Short mmCIF file of C-alpha atoms and ligand atoms in Angstrom, two decimals:
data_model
loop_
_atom_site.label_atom_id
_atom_site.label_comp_id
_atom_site.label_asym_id
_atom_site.label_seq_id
_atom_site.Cartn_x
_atom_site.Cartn_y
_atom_site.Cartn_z
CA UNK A 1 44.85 -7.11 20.19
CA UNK A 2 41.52 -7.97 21.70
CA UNK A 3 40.35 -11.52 21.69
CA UNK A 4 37.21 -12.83 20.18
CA UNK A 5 35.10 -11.97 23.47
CA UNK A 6 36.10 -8.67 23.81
CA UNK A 7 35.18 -7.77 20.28
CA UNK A 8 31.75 -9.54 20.68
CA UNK A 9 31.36 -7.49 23.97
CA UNK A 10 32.87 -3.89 22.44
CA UNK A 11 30.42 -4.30 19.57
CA UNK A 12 27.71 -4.89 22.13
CA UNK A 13 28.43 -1.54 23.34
CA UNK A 14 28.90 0.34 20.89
CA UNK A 15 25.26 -0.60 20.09
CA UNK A 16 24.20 0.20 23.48
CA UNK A 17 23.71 -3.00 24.02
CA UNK A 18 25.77 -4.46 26.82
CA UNK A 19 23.84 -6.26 29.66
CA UNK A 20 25.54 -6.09 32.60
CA UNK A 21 23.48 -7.60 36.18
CA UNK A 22 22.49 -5.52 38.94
CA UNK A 23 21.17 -5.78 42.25
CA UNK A 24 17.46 -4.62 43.24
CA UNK A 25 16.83 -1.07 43.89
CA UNK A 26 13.98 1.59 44.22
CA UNK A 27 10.45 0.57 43.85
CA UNK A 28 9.72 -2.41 41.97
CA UNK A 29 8.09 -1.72 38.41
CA UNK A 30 9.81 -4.70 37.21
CA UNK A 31 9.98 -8.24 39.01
CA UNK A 32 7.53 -10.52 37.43
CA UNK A 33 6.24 -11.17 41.41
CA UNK A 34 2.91 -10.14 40.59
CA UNK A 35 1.16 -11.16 43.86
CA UNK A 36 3.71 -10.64 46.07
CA UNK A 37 4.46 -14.25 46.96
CA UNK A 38 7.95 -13.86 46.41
CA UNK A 39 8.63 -12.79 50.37
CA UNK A 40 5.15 -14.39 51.54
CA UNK A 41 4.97 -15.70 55.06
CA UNK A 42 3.40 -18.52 54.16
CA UNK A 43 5.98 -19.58 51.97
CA UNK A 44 9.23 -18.90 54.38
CA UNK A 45 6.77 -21.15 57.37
CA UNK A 46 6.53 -23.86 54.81
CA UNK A 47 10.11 -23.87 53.79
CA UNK A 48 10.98 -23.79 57.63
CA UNK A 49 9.18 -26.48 58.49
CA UNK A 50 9.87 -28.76 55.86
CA UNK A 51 13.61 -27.73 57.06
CA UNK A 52 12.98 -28.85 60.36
CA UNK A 53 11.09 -31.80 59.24
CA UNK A 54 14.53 -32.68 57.48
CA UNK A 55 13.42 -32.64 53.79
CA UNK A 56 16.60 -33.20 51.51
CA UNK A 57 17.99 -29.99 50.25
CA UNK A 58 19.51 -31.75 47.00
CA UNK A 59 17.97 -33.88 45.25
CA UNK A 60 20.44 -35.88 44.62
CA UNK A 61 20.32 -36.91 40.63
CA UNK A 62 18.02 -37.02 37.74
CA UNK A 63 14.40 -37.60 38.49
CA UNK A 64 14.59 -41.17 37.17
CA UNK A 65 17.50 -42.34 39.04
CA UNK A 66 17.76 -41.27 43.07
CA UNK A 67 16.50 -37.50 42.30
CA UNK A 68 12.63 -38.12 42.90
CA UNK A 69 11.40 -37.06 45.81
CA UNK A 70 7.67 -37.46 46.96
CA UNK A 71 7.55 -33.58 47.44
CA UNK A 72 8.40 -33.75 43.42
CA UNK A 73 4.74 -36.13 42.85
CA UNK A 74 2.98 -34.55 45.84
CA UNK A 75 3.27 -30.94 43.87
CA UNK A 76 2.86 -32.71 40.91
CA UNK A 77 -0.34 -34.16 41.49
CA UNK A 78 -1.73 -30.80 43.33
CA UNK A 79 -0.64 -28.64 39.90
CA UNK A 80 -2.88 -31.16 37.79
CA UNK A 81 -6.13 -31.18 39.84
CA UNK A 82 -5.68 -27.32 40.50
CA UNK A 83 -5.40 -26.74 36.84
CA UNK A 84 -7.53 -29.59 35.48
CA UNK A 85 -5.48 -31.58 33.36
CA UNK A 86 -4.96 -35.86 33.97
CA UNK A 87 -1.00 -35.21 35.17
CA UNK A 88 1.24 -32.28 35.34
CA UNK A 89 5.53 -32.90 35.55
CA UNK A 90 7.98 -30.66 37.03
CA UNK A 91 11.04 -28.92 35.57
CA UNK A 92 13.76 -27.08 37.41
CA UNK A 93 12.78 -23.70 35.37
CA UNK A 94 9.96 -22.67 32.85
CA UNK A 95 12.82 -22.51 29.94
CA UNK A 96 13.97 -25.98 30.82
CA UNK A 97 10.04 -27.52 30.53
CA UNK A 98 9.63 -25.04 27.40
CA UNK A 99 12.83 -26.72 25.72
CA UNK A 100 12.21 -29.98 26.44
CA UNK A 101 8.22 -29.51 25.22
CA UNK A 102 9.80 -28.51 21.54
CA UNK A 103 12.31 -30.74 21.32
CA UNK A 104 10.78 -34.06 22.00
CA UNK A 105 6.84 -33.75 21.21
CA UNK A 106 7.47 -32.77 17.71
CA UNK A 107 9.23 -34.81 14.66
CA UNK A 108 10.73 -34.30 11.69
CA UNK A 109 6.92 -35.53 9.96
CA UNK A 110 5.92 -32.42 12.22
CA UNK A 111 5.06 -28.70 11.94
CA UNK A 112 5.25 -26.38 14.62
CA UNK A 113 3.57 -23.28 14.06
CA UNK A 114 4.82 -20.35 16.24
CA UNK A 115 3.90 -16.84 17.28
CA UNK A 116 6.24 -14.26 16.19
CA UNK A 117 6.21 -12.77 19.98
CA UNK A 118 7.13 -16.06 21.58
CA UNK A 119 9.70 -16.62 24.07
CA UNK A 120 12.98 -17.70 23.61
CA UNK A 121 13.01 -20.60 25.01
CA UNK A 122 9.91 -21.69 22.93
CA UNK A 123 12.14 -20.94 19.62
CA UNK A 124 15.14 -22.31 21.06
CA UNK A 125 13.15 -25.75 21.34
CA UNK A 126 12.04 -25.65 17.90
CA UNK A 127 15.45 -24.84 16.81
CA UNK A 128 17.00 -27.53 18.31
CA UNK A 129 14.36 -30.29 17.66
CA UNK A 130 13.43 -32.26 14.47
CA UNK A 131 10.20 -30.89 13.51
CA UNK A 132 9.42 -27.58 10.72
CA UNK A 133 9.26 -24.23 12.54
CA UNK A 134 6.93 -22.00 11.26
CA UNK A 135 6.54 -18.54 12.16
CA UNK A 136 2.86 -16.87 12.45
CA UNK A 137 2.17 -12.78 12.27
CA UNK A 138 1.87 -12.00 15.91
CA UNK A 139 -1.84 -12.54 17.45
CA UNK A 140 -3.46 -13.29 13.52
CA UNK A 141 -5.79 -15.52 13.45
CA UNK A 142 -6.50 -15.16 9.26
CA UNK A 143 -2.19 -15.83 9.07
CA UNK A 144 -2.55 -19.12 11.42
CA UNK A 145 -5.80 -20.10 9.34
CA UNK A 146 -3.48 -20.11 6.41
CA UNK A 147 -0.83 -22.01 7.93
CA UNK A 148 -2.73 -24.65 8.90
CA UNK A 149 -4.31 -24.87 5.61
CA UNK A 150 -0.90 -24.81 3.56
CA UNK A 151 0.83 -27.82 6.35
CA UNK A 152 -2.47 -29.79 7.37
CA UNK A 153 -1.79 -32.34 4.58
CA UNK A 154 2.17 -32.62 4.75
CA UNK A 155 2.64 -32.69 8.41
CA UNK A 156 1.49 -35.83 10.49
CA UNK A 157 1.38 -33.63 13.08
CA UNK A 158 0.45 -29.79 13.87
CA UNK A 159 1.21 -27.61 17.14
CA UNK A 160 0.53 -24.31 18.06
CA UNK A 161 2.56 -22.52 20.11
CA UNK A 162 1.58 -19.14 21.90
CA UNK A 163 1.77 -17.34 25.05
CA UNK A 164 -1.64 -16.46 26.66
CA UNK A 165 -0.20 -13.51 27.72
CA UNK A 166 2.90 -12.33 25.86
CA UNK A 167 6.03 -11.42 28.20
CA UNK A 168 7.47 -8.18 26.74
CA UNK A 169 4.03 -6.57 25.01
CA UNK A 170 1.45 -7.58 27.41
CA UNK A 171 -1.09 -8.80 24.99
CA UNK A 172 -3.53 -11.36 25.06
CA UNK A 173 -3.43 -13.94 22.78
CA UNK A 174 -7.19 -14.86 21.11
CA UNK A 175 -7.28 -18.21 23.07
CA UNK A 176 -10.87 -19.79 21.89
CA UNK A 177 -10.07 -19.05 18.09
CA UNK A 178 -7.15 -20.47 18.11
CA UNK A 179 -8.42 -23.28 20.27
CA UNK A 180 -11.02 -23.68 17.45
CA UNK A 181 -8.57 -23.40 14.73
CA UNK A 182 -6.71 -25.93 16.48
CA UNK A 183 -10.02 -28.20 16.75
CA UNK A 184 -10.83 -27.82 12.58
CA UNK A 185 -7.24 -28.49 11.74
CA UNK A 186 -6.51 -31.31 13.84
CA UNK A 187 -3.88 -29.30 15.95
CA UNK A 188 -2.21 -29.48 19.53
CA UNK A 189 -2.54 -26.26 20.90
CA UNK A 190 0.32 -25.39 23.51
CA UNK A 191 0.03 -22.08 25.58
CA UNK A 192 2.78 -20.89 27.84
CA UNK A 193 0.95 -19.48 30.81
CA UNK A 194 4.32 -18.20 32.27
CA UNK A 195 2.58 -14.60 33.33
CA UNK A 196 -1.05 -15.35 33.37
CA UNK A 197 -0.43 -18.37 35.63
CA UNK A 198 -2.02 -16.90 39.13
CA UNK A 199 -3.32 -14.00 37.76
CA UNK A 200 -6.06 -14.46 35.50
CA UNK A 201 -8.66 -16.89 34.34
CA UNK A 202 -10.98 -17.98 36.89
CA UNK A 203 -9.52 -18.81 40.45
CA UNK A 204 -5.88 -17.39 38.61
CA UNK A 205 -5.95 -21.18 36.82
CA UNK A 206 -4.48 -19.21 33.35
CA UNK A 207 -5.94 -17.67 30.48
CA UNK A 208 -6.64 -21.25 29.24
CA UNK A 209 -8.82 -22.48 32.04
CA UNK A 210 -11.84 -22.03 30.27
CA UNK A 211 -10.96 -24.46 27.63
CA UNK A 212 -11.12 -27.90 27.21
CA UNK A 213 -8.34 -30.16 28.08
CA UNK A 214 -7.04 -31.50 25.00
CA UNK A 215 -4.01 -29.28 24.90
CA UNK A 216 -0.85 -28.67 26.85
CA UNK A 217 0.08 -25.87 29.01
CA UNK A 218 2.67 -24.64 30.85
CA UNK A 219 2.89 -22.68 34.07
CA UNK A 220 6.05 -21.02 34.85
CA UNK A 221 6.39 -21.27 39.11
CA UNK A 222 8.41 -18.15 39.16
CA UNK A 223 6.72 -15.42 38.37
CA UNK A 224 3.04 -14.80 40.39
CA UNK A 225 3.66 -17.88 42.27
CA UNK A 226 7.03 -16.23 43.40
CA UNK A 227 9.23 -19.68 43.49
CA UNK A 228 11.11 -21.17 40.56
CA UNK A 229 10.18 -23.95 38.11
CA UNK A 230 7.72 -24.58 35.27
CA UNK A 231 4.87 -27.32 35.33
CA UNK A 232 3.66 -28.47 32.39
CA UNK A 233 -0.23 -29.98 32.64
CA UNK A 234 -1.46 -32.29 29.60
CA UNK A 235 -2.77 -35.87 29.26
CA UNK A 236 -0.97 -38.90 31.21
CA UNK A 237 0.54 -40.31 27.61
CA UNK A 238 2.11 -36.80 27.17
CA UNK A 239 3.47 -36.71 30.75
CA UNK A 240 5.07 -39.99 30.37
CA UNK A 241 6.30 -39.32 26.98
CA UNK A 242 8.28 -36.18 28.12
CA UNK A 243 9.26 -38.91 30.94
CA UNK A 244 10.37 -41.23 28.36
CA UNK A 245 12.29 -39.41 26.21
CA UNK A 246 12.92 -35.43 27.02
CA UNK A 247 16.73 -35.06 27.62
CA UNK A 248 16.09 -31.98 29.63
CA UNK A 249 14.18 -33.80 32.10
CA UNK A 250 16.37 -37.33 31.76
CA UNK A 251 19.86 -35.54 31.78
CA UNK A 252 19.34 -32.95 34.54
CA UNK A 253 19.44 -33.20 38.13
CA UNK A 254 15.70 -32.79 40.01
CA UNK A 255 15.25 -29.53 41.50
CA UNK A 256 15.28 -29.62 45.25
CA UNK A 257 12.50 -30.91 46.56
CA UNK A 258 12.26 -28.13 48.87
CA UNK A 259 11.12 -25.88 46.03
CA UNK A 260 8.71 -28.38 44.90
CA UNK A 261 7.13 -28.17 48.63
CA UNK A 262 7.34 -24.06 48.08
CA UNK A 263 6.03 -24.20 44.65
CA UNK A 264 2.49 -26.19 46.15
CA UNK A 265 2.34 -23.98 49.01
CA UNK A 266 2.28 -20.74 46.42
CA UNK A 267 -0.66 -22.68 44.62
CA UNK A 268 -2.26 -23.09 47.77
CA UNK A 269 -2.10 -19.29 47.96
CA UNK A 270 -3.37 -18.81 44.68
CA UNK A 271 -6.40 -20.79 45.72
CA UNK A 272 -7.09 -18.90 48.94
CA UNK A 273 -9.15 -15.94 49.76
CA UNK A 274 -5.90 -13.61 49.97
CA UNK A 275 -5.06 -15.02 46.69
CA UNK A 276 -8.47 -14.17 45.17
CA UNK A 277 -8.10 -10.55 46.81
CA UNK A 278 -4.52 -9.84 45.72
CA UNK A 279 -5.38 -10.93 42.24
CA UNK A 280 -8.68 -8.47 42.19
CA UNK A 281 -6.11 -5.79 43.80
CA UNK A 282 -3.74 -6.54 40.80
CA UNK A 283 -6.81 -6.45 38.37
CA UNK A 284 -7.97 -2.84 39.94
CA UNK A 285 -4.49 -1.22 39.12
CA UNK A 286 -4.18 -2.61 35.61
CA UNK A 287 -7.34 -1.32 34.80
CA UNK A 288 -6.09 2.63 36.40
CA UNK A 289 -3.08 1.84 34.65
CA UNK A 290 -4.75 1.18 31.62
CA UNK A 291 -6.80 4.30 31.41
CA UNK A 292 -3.75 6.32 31.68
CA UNK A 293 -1.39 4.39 29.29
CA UNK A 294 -3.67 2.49 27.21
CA UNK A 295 -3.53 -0.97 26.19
CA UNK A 296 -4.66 -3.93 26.91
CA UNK A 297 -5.07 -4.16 30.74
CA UNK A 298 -2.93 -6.72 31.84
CA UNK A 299 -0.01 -5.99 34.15
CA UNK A 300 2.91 -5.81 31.68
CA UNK A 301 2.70 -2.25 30.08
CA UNK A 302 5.15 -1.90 27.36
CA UNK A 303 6.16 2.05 27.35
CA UNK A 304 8.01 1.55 23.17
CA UNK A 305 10.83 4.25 22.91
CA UNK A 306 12.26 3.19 20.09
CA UNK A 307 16.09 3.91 19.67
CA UNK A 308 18.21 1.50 21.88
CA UNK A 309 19.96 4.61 23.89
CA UNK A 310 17.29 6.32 24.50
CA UNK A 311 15.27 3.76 26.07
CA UNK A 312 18.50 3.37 28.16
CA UNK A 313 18.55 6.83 29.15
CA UNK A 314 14.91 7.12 30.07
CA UNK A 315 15.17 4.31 32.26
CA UNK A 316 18.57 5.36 33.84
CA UNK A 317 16.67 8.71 34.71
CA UNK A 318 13.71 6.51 36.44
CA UNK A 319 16.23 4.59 37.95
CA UNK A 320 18.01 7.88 39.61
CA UNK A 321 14.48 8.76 40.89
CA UNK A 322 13.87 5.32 42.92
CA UNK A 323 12.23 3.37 40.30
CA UNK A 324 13.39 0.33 39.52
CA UNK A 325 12.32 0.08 35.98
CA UNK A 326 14.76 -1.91 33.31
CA UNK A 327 15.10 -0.94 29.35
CA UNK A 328 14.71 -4.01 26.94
CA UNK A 329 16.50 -3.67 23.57
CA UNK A 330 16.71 -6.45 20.75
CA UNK A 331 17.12 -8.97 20.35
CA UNK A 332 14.50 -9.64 23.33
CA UNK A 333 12.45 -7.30 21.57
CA UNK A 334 12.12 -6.56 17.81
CA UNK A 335 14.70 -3.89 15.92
CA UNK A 336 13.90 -0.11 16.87
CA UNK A 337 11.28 -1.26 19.22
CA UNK A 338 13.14 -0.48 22.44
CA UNK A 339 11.11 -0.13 25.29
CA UNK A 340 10.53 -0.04 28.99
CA UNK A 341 8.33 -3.14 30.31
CA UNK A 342 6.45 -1.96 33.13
CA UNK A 343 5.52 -4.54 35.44
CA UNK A 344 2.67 -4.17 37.71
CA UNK A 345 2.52 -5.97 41.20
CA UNK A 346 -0.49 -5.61 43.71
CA UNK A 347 1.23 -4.03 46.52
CA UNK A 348 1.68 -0.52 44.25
CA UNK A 349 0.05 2.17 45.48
CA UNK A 350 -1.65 4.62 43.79
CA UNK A 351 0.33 7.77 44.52
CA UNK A 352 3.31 5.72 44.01
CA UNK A 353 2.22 5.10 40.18
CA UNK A 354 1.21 8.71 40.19
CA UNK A 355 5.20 9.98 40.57
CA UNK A 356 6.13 7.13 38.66
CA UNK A 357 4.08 9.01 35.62
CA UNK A 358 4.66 12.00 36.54
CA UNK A 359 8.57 11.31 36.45
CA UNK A 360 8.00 9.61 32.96
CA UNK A 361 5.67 12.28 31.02
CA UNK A 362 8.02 14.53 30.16
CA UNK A 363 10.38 11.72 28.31
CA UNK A 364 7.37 10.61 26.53
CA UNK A 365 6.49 14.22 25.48
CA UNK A 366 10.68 14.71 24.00
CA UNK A 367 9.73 11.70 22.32
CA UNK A 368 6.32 13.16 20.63
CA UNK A 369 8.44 16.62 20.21
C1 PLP B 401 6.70 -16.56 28.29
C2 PLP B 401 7.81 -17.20 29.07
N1 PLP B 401 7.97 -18.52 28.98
C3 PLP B 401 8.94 -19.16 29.65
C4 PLP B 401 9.83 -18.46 30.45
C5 PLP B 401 10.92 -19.19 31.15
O1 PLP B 401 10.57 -19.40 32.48
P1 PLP B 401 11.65 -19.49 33.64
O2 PLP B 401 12.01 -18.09 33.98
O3 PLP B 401 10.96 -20.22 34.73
O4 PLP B 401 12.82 -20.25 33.10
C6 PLP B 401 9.68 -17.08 30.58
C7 PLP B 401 10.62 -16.31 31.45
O5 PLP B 401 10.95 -15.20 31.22
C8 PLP B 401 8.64 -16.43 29.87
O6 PLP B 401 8.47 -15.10 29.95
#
């Protein structure tokens, strides 16, 4: 007789859909490091000298009780005058900041009007909190027009939630529309900068930078910046509502503040001339990538396979060759949409992404057979 679990996990694979974890190998066409920070000198010199200076390794409790740590405000202040915004507060992960945005902004007077591509953790906030979740056509500006038409006079309040740069397709998200949109229909926009934070906009501030500052963002501190943790930027009566009242932030310990002192340095780097010459080096092999793959040019390439085992297979062939490429199935990605997510970083080389399609082509051509 097989117990609850193991049904769950044999249905899971006879889908084709068990996860199971496993260990880096091969060239990396996956890891979200975009620049490189992830191994940075810079970054293992700061954490060795705040070691040495004795910085606590725990924090030691929540954030409002003996968990706060001036390495905690020092970053905290840095992220909000690098990305413009009054104050900026620190989470342990980007999920954690994303949950506790959607569960404590919004009530149950409240609409929250999402994009059909948006993370998990985004949905999972809505899903737990009080206000209406509403989901938008993907990137459609005429569908979020309508929304906000049909909930402007029943909702007290309206937010917006998008990525700037969407996780698993790679897309850009039409930022000034639906800043304007936002503007005309009294709305909070809310972008999730988790992979355009230290990659694009001007000085790698985020797609967003451009914008005025009446809206909330979040930057995820794992991905380019190579660390762990999500900041999320907005006005000083935002900050200290989240302060107030988010039970991810009350009822959680404080990350250490030694990745809080990590997490500043990687800004630093964003900031610096090697920053500003990785990102153009990152920019240079989207756009080659582009031309062969189409697209929009950012450094996530969806390569869409369809069936579940197939994009399994493809990627277990890649994998054999010494690419470290990973399939993603549903439900991270919608039904019959399985696909490989190609992640670009700027230390590839060019011949390197040569093999890499060259290894790939003939799965792609099966597929047009
Ligand atoms: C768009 C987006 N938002 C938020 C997160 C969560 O960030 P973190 O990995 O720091 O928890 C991710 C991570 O995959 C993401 O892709």
């Amino acid at each position: 007789m097989m117990n609850q679990f193991q049904k769950q996990l044999k249905q899971l694979e006879d889908k084709g859909r068990l996860r199971c974890l496993s260990s880096e190998s091969g060239v990396d066409l996956t890891s979200n490091d975009y620049l490189g920070f992830r191994n940075h000198p810079k970054l293992r010199d700061a954490a060795l000298s705040a070691i040495e200076s004795g910085i606590d390794l725990g924090s030691g409790g929540s954030r409002l009780l003996r968990g706060n740590h001036p390495a905690h405000e020092d970053l905290e202040e840095f992220a909000a005058s690098f990305f413009g915004y009054e104050r900026s507060l620190y989470f342990a992960t980007g999920f954690q900041a994303n949950y506790a945005l959607f569960t404590t902004l919004s009530t149950r007077h409240d609409v929250v009007l999402y994009d059909s591509l948006i993370h998990a953790s985004v949905k999972d906030g809505i899903h737990a909190g009080h206000a209406k979740g509403v989901k938008v056509a993907h990137n459609d500006l005429n569908a979020y027009e309508d929304a906000l038409k049909r909930f402007r006079d029943e909702a007290q309040q309206i937010f917006i939630a998008v990525e700037s740069l969407y996780s698993m397709d790679g897309d850009f998200a039409p930022l000034p529309e639906l800043y304007e949109l936002a503007q005309k229909y009294d709305a909070t926009l809310i972008v999730d900068e988790a992979h355009a934070t230290g990659v694009w906009g001007e000085g790698g501030k985020g797609c967003a930078e451009s914008l005025p500052r009446n809206l909330i963002t979040l930057h995820t501190c794992g991905k380019a910046l190579g660390v762990a943790g999500g900041l999320v930027c907005a006005s000083g009566d935002i900050i200290d509502t989240l302060i107030n009242t988010a039970r991810p932030f009350i009822y959680s310990t404080a990350p250490p503040p030694l990745q809080a002192v990590l997490v500043k340095e990687a800004l630093r780097l964003v900031q610096s001339e090697e920053g500003k010459e990785r990102r153009e080096r990152l920019h240079i092999i989207c756009n080659n990538v582009k031309l062969q793959m189409g697209g929009e040019g950012s450094q996530i390439v969806p390569i869409i396979l369809g069936e579940d085992e197939h994009a399994v297979f493809v990627a277990s062939a890649l994998q054999k060759a010494d690419f470290d490429i990973r399939a993603i199935r549903p439900p991270t990605v919608p039904e019959g949409s399985a696909r490989l997510r190609l992640s670009l970083n700027a230390d590839l080389e060019k011949e390197t992404l040569d093999q890499f399609f060259a290894h790939l082509t003939p799965y792609l051509q099966d597929k047009a057979a």
